[in-house]
PDB file of C-alpha atoms in Angstrom:
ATOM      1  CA  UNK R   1      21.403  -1.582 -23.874  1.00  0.00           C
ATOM      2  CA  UNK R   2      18.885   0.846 -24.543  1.00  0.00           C
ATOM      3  CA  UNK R   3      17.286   1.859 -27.827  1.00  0.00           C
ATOM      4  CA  UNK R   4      18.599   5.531 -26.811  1.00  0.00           C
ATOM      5  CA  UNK R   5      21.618   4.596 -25.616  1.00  0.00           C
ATOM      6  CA  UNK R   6      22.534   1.883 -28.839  1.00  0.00           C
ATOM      7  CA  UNK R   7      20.940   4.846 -31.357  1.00  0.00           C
ATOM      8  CA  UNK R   8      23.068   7.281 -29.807  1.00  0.00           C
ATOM      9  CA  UNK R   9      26.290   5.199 -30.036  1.00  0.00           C
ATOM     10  CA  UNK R  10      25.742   4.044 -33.467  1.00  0.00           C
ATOM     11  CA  UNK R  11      24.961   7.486 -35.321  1.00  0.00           C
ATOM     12  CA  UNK R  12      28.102   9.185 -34.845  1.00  0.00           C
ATOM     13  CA  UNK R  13      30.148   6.539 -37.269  1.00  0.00           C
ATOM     14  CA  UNK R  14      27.168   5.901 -39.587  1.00  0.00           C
ATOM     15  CA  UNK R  15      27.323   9.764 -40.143  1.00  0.00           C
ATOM     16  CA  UNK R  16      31.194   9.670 -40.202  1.00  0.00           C
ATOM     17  CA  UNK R  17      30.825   6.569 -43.093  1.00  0.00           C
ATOM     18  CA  UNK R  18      27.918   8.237 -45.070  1.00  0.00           C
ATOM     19  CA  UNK R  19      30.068  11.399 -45.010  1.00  0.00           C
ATOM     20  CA  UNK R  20      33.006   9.900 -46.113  1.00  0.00           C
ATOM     21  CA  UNK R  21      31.803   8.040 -48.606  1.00  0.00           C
ATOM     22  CA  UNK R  22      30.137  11.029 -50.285  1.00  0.00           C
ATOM     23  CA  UNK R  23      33.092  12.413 -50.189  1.00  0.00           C
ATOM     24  CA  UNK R  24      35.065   9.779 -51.974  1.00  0.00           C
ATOM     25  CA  UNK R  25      32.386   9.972 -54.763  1.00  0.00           C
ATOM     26  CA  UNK R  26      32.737  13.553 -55.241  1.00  0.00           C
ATOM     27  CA  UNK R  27      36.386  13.537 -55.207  1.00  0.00           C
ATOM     28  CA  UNK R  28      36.692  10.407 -58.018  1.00  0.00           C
ATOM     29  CA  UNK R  29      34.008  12.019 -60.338  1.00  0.00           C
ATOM     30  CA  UNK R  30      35.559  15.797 -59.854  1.00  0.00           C
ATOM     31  CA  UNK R  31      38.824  15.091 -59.914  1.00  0.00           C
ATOM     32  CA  UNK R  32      37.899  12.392 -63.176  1.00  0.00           C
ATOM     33  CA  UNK R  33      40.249   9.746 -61.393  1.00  0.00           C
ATOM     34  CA  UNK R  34      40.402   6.683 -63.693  1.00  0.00           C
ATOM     35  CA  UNK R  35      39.103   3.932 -62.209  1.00  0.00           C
ATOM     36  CA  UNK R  36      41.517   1.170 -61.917  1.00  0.00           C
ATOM     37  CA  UNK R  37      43.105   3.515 -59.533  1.00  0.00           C
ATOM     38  CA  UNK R  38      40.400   4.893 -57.294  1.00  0.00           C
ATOM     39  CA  UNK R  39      36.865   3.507 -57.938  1.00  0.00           C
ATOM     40  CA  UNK R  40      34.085   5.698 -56.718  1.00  0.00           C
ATOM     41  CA  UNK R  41      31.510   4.002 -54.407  1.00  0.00           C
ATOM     42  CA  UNK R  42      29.069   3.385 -56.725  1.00  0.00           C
ATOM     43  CA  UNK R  43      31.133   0.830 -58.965  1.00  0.00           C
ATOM     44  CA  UNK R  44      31.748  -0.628 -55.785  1.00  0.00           C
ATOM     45  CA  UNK R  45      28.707  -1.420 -54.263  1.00  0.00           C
ATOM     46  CA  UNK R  46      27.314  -2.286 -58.436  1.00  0.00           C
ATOM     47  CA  UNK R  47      30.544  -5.162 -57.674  1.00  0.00           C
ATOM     48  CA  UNK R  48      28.811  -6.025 -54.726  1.00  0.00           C
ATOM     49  CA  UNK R  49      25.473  -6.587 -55.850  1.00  0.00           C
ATOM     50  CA  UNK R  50      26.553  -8.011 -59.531  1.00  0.00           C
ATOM     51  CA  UNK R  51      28.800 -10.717 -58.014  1.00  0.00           C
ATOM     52  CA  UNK R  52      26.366 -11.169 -54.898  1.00  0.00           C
ATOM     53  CA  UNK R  53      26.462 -14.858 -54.338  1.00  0.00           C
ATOM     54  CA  UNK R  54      30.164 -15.417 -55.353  1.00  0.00           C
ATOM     55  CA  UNK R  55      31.344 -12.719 -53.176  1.00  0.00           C
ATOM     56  CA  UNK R  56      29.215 -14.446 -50.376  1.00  0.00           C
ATOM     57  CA  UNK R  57      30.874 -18.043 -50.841  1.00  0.00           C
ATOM     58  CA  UNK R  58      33.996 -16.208 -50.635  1.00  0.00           C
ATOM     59  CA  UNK R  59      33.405 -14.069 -47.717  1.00  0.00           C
ATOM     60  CA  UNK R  60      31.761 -17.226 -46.240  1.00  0.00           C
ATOM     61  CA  UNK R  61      35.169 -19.124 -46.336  1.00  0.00           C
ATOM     62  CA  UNK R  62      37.355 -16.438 -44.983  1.00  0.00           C
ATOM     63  CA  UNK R  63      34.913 -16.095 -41.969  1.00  0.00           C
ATOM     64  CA  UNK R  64      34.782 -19.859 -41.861  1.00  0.00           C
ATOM     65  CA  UNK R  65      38.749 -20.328 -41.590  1.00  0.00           C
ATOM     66  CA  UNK R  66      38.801 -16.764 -39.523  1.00  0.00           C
ATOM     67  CA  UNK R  67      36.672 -17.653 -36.829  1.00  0.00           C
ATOM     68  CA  UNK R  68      38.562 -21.250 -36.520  1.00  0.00           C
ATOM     69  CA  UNK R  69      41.629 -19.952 -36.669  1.00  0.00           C
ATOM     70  CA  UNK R  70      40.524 -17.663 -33.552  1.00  0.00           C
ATOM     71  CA  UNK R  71      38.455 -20.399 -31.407  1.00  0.00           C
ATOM     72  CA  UNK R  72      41.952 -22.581 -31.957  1.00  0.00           C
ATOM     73  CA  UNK R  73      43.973 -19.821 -30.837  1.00  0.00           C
ATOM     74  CA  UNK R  74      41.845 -18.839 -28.319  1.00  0.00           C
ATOM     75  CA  UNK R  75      41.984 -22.159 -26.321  1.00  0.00           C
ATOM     76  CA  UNK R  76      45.423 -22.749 -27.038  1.00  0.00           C
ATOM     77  CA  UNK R  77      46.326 -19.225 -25.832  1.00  0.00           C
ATOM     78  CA  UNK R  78      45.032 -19.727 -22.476  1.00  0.00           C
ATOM     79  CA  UNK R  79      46.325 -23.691 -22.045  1.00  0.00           C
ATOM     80  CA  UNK R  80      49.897 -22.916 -23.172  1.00  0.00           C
ATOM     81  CA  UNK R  81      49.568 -19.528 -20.868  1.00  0.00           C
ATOM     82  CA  UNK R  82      48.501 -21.612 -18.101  1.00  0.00           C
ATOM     83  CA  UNK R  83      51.177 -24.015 -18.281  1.00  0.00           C
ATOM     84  CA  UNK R  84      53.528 -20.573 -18.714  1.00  0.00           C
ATOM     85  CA  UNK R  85      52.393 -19.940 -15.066  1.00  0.00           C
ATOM     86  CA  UNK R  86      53.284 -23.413 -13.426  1.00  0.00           C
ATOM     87  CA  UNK R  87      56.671 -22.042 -12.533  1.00  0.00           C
ATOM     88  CA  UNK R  88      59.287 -19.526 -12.924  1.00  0.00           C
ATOM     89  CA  UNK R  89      61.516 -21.675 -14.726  1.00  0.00           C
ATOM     90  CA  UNK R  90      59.055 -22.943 -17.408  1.00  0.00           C
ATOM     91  CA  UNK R  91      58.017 -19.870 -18.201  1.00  0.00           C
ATOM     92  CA  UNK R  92      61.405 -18.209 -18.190  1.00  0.00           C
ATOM     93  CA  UNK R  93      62.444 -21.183 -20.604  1.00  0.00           C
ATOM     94  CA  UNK R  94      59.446 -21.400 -22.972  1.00  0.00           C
ATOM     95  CA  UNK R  95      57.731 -17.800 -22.797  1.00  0.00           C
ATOM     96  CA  UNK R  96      60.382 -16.778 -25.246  1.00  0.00           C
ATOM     97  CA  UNK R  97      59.388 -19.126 -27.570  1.00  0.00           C
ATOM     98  CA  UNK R  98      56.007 -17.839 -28.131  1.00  0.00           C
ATOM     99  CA  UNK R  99      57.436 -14.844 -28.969  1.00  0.00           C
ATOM    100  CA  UNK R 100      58.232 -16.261 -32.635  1.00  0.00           C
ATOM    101  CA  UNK R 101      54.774 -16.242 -33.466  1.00  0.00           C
ATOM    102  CA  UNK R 102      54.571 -12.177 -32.758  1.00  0.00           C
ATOM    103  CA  UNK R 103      58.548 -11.419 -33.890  1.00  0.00           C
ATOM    104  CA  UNK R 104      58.403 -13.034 -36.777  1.00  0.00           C
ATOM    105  CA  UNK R 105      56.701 -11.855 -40.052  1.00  0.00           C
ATOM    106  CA  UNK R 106      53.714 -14.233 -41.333  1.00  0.00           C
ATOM    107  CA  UNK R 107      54.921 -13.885 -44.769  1.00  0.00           C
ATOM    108  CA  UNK R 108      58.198 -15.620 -43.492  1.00  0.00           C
ATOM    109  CA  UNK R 109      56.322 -18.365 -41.785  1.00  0.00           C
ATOM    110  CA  UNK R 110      53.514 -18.691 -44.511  1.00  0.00           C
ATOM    111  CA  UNK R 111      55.978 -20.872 -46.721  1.00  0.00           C
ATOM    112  CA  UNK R 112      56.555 -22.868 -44.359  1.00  0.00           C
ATOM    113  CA  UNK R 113      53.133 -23.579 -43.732  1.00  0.00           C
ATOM    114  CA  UNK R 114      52.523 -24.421 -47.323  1.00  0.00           C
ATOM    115  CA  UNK R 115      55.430 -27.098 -47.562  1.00  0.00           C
ATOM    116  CA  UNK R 116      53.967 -28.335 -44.346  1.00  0.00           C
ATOM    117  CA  UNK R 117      50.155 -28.962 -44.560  1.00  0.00           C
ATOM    118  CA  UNK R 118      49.673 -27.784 -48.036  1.00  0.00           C
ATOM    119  CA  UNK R 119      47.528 -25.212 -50.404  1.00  0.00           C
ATOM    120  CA  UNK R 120      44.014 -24.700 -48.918  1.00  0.00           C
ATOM    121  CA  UNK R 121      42.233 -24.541 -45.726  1.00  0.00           C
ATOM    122  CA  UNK R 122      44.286 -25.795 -43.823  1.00  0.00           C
ATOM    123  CA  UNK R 123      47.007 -23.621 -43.892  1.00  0.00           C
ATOM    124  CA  UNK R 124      44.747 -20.576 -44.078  1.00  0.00           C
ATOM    125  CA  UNK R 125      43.687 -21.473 -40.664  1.00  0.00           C
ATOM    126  CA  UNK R 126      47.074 -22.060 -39.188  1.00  0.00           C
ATOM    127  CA  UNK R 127      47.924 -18.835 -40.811  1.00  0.00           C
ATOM    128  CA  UNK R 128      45.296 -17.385 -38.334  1.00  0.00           C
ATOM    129  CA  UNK R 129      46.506 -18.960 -35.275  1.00  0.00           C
ATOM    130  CA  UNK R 130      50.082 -18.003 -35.811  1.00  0.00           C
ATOM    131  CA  UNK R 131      48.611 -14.790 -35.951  1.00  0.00           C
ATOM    132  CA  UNK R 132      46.604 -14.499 -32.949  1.00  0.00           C
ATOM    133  CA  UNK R 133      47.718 -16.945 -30.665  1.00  0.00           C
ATOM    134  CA  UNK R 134      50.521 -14.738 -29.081  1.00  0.00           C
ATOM    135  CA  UNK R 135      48.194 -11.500 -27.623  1.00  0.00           C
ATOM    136  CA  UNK R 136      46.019 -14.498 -25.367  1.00  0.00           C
ATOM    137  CA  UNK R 137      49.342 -16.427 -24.522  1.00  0.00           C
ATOM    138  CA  UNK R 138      50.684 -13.011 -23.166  1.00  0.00           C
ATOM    139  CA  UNK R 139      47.625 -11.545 -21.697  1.00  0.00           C
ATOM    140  CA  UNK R 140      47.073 -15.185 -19.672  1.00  0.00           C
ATOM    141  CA  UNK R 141      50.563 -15.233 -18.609  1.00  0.00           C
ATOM    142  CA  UNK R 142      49.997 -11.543 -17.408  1.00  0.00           C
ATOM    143  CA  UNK R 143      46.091 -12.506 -15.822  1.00  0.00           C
ATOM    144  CA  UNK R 144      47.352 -15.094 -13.535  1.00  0.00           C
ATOM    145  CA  UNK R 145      50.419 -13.317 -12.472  1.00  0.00           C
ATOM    146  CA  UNK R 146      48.427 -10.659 -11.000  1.00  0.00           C
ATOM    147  CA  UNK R 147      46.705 -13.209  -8.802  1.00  0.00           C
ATOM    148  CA  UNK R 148      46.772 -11.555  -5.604  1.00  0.00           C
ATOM    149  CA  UNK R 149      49.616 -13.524  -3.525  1.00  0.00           C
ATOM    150  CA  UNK R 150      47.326 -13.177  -0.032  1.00  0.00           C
ATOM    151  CA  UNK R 151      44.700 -15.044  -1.893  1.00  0.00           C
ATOM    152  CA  UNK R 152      47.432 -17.702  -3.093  1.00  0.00           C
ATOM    153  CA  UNK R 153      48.616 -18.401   0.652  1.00  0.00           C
ATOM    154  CA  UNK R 154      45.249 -18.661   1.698  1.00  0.00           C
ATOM    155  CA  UNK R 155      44.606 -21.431  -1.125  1.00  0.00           C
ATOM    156  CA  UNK R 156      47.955 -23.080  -0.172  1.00  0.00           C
ATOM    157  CA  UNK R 157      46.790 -23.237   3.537  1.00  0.00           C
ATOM    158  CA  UNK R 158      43.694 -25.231   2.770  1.00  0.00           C
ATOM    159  CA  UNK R 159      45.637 -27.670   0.667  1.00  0.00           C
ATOM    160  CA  UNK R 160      44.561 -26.396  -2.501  1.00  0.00           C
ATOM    161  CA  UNK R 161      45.436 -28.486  -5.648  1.00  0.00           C
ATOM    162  CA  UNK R 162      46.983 -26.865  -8.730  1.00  0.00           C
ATOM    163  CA  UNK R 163      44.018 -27.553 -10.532  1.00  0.00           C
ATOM    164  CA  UNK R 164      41.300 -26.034  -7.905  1.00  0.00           C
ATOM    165  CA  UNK R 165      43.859 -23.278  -7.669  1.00  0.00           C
ATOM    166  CA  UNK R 166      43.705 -22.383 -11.433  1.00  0.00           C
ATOM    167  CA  UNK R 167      39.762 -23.174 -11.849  1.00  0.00           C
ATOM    168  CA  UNK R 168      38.169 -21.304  -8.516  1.00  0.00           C
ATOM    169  CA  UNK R 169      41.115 -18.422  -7.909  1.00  0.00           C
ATOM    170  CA  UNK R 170      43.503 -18.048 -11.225  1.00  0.00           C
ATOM    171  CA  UNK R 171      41.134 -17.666 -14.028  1.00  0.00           C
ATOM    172  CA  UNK R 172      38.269 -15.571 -12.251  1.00  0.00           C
ATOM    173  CA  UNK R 173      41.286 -13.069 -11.337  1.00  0.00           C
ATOM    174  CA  UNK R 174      42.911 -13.167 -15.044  1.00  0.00           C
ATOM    175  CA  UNK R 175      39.254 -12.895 -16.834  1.00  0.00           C
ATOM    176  CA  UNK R 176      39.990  -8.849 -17.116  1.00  0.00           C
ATOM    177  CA  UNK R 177      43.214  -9.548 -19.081  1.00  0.00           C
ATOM    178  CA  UNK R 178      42.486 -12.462 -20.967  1.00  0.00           C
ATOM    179  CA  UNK R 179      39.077 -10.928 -22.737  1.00  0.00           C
ATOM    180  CA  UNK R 180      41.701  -7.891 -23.871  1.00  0.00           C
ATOM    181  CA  UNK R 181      43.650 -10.732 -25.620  1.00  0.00           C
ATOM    182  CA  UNK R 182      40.996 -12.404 -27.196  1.00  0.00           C
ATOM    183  CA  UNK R 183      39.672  -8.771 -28.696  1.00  0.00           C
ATOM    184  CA  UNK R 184      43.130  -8.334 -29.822  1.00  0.00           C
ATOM    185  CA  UNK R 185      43.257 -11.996 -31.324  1.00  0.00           C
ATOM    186  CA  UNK R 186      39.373 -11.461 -32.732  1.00  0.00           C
ATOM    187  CA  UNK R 187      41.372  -8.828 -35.071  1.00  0.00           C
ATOM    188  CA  UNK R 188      44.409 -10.499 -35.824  1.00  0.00           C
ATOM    189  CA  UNK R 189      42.850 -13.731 -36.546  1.00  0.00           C
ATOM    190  CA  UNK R 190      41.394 -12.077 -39.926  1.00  0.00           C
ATOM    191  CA  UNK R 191      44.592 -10.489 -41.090  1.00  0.00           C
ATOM    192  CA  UNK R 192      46.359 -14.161 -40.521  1.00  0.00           C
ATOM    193  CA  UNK R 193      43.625 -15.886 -42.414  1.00  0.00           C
ATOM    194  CA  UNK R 194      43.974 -13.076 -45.679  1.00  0.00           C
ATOM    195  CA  UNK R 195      47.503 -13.236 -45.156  1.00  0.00           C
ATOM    196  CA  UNK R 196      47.110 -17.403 -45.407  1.00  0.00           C
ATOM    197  CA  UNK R 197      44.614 -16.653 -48.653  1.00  0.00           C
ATOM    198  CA  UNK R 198      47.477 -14.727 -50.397  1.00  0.00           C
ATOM    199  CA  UNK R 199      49.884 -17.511 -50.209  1.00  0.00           C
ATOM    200  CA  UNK R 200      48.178 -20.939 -50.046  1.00  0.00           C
ATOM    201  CA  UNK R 201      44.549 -19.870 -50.964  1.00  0.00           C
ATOM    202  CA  UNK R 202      42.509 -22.383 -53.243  1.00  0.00           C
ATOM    203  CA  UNK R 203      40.764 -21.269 -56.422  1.00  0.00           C
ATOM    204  CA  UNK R 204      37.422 -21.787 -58.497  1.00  0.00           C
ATOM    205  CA  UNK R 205      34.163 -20.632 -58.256  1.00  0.00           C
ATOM    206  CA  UNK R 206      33.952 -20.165 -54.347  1.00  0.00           C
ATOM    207  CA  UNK R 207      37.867 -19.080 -54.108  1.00  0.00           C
ATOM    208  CA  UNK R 208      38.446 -17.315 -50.517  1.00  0.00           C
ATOM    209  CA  UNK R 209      38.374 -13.156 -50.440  1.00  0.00           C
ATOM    210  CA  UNK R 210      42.633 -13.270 -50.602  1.00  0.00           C
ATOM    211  CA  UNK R 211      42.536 -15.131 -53.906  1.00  0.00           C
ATOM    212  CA  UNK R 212      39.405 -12.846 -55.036  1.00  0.00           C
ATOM    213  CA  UNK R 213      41.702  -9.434 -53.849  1.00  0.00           C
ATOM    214  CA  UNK R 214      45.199 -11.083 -55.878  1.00  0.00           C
ATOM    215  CA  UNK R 215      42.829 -12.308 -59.124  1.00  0.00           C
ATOM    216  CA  UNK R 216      41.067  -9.318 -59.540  1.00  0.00           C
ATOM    217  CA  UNK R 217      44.189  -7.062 -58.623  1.00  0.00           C
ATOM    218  CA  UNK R 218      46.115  -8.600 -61.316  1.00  0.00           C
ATOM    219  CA  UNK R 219      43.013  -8.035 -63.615  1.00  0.00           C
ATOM    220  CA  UNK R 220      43.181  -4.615 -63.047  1.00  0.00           C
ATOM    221  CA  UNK R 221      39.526  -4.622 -61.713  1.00  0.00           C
ATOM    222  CA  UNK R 222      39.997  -2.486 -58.808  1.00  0.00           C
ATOM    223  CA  UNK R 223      36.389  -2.046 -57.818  1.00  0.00           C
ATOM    224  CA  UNK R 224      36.530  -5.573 -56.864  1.00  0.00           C
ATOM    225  CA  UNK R 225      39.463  -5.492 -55.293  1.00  0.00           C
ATOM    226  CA  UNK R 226      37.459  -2.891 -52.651  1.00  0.00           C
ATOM    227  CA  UNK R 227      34.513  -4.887 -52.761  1.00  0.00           C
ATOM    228  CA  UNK R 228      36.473  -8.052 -51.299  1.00  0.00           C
ATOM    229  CA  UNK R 229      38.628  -5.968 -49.012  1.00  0.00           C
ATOM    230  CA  UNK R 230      35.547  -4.108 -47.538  1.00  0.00           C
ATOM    231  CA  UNK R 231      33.765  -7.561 -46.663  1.00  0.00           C
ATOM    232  CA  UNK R 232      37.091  -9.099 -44.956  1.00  0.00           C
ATOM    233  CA  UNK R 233      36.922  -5.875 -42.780  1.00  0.00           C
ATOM    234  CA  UNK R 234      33.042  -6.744 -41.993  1.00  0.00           C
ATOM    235  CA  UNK R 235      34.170 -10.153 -41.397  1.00  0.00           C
ATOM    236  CA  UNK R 236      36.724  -8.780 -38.612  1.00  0.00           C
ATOM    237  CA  UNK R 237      34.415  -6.178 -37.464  1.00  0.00           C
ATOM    238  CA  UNK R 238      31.809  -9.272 -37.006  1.00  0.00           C
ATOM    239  CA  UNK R 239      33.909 -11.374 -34.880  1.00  0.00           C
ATOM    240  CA  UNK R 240      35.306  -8.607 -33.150  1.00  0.00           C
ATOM    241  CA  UNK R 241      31.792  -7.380 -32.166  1.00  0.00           C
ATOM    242  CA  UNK R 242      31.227 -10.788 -30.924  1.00  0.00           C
ATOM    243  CA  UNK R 243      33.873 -11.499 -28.933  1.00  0.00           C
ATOM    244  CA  UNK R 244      33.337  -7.797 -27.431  1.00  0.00           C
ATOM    245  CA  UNK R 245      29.684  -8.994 -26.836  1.00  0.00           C
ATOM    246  CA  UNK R 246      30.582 -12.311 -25.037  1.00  0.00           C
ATOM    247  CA  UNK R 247      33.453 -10.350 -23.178  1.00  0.00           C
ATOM    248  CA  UNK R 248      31.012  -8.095 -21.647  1.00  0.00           C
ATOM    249  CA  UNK R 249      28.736 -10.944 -19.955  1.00  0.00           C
ATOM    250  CA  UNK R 250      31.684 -12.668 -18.820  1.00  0.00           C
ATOM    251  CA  UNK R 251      32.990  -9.697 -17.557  1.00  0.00           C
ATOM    252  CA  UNK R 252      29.478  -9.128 -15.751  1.00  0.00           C
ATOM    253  CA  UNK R 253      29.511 -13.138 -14.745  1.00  0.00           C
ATOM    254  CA  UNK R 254      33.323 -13.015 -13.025  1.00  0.00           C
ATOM    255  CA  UNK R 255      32.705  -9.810 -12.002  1.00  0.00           C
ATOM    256  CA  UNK R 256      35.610  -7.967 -13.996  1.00  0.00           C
TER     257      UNK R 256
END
């Protein structure tokens, strides 16, 4: 991309965040809102920069169990949607299955989890791939569907194997629709691994953000509560940017 071109995509929302946050600071300071309930940007970013290096451990572990959680769904996603596609009746008998993980509330499964592998990392990142597995599963099973059947008969006629069939005509033809479920799962990956935090998050000096946003919400310290929400959403913005990134040169290498 071009200087320009990148300039003149990224000053529209850096104008629309500067403006908005001036606004927030006016409003808090005119209005003479305490607070613990509406901090004004300025106590904020004094969080940030006061508890630099714990907030960084923190943020550090939620990206760490985030982008796991997504690189686990992520190739999961596309095996178990592959074996979806093997035929009618597997799909029609499992494909509701995966379902669960998209019906089903993570708060509901989160237990579960806990009784299961136990408090800390571990369940945090199965948190995540609960979360985002479903959006790859259904966007594979959709991808290879769409296969175009006159390119399937002609694969069939040379004696194709299921495997050849999958690797050379299947997954060039289902790239389009499985890079929209792994930008989907690149967002839902950090709202499983918070979620996971909340309920089987660890402690100490380099606790996880979810821990950092329950402590300091029951300590009534509600600028920090902002700070460590505001860096999960950079850590999802982050991996989202990179999987949008590494979407666009496949989409340029298969053509999509």
């Amino acid at each position: 991309m071009k200087p320009d071109a990148f300039v003149a995509r990224a000053l529209p929302p850096l104008i629309a965040i500067v403006l908005t946050l001036l606004a927030w600071e006016a409003a808090v300071r005119i209005a003479e809102i305490p607070a613990y309930l509406l901090p004004p940007p300025t106590r904020v970013a004094s969080v940030l920069w006061d508890d630099r290096v714990a907030l960084a451990w923190s943020t550090g572990r939620t990206a760490t169990a985030t982008l796991t959680g997504f690189l686990i769904a992520a190739v999961l996603g596309v095996v178990i949607g592959s074996v979806l596609t093997l035929s009618r009746w597997v799909e029609r008998g499992l494909y509701p299955l995966t379902l669960l993980f998209q019906m089903v509330p993570l708060v509901a499964i989160a237990p579960l989890l806990v009784i299961w592998l136990g408090n800390g990392m571990r369940t945090v990142i199965a948190a995540s791939v609960v979360v985002a597995i479903f959006p790859v599963i259904a966007n594979t099973v959709g991808g290879l569907r769409a296969t175009d059947p006159h390119l399937i008969e002609l694969f069939d006629l040379h004696r194709a194997t299921r495997w050849q069939r999958w690797r050379k005509l299947g997954v060039p033809s289902a790239v389009p629709s499985m890079l929209i479920g792994l930008r989907i799962a690149a967002g839902l990956a950090t709202i499983g691994a918070l979620v996971g935090e909340f309920v089987a998050g660890f402690g100490g000096d380099v606790a996880p953000l979810g821990i950092v946003i329950m402590t300091s919400m029951r300590e009534f310290r509600t600028e920090k509560v902002f700070a460590a929400v505001g860096l999960a959403a950079l850590v999802g913005f982050a991996l989202f940017g990179v999987v949008s990134v590494l979407a666009r040169i496949a989409s340029r290498r298969f053509g999509a």
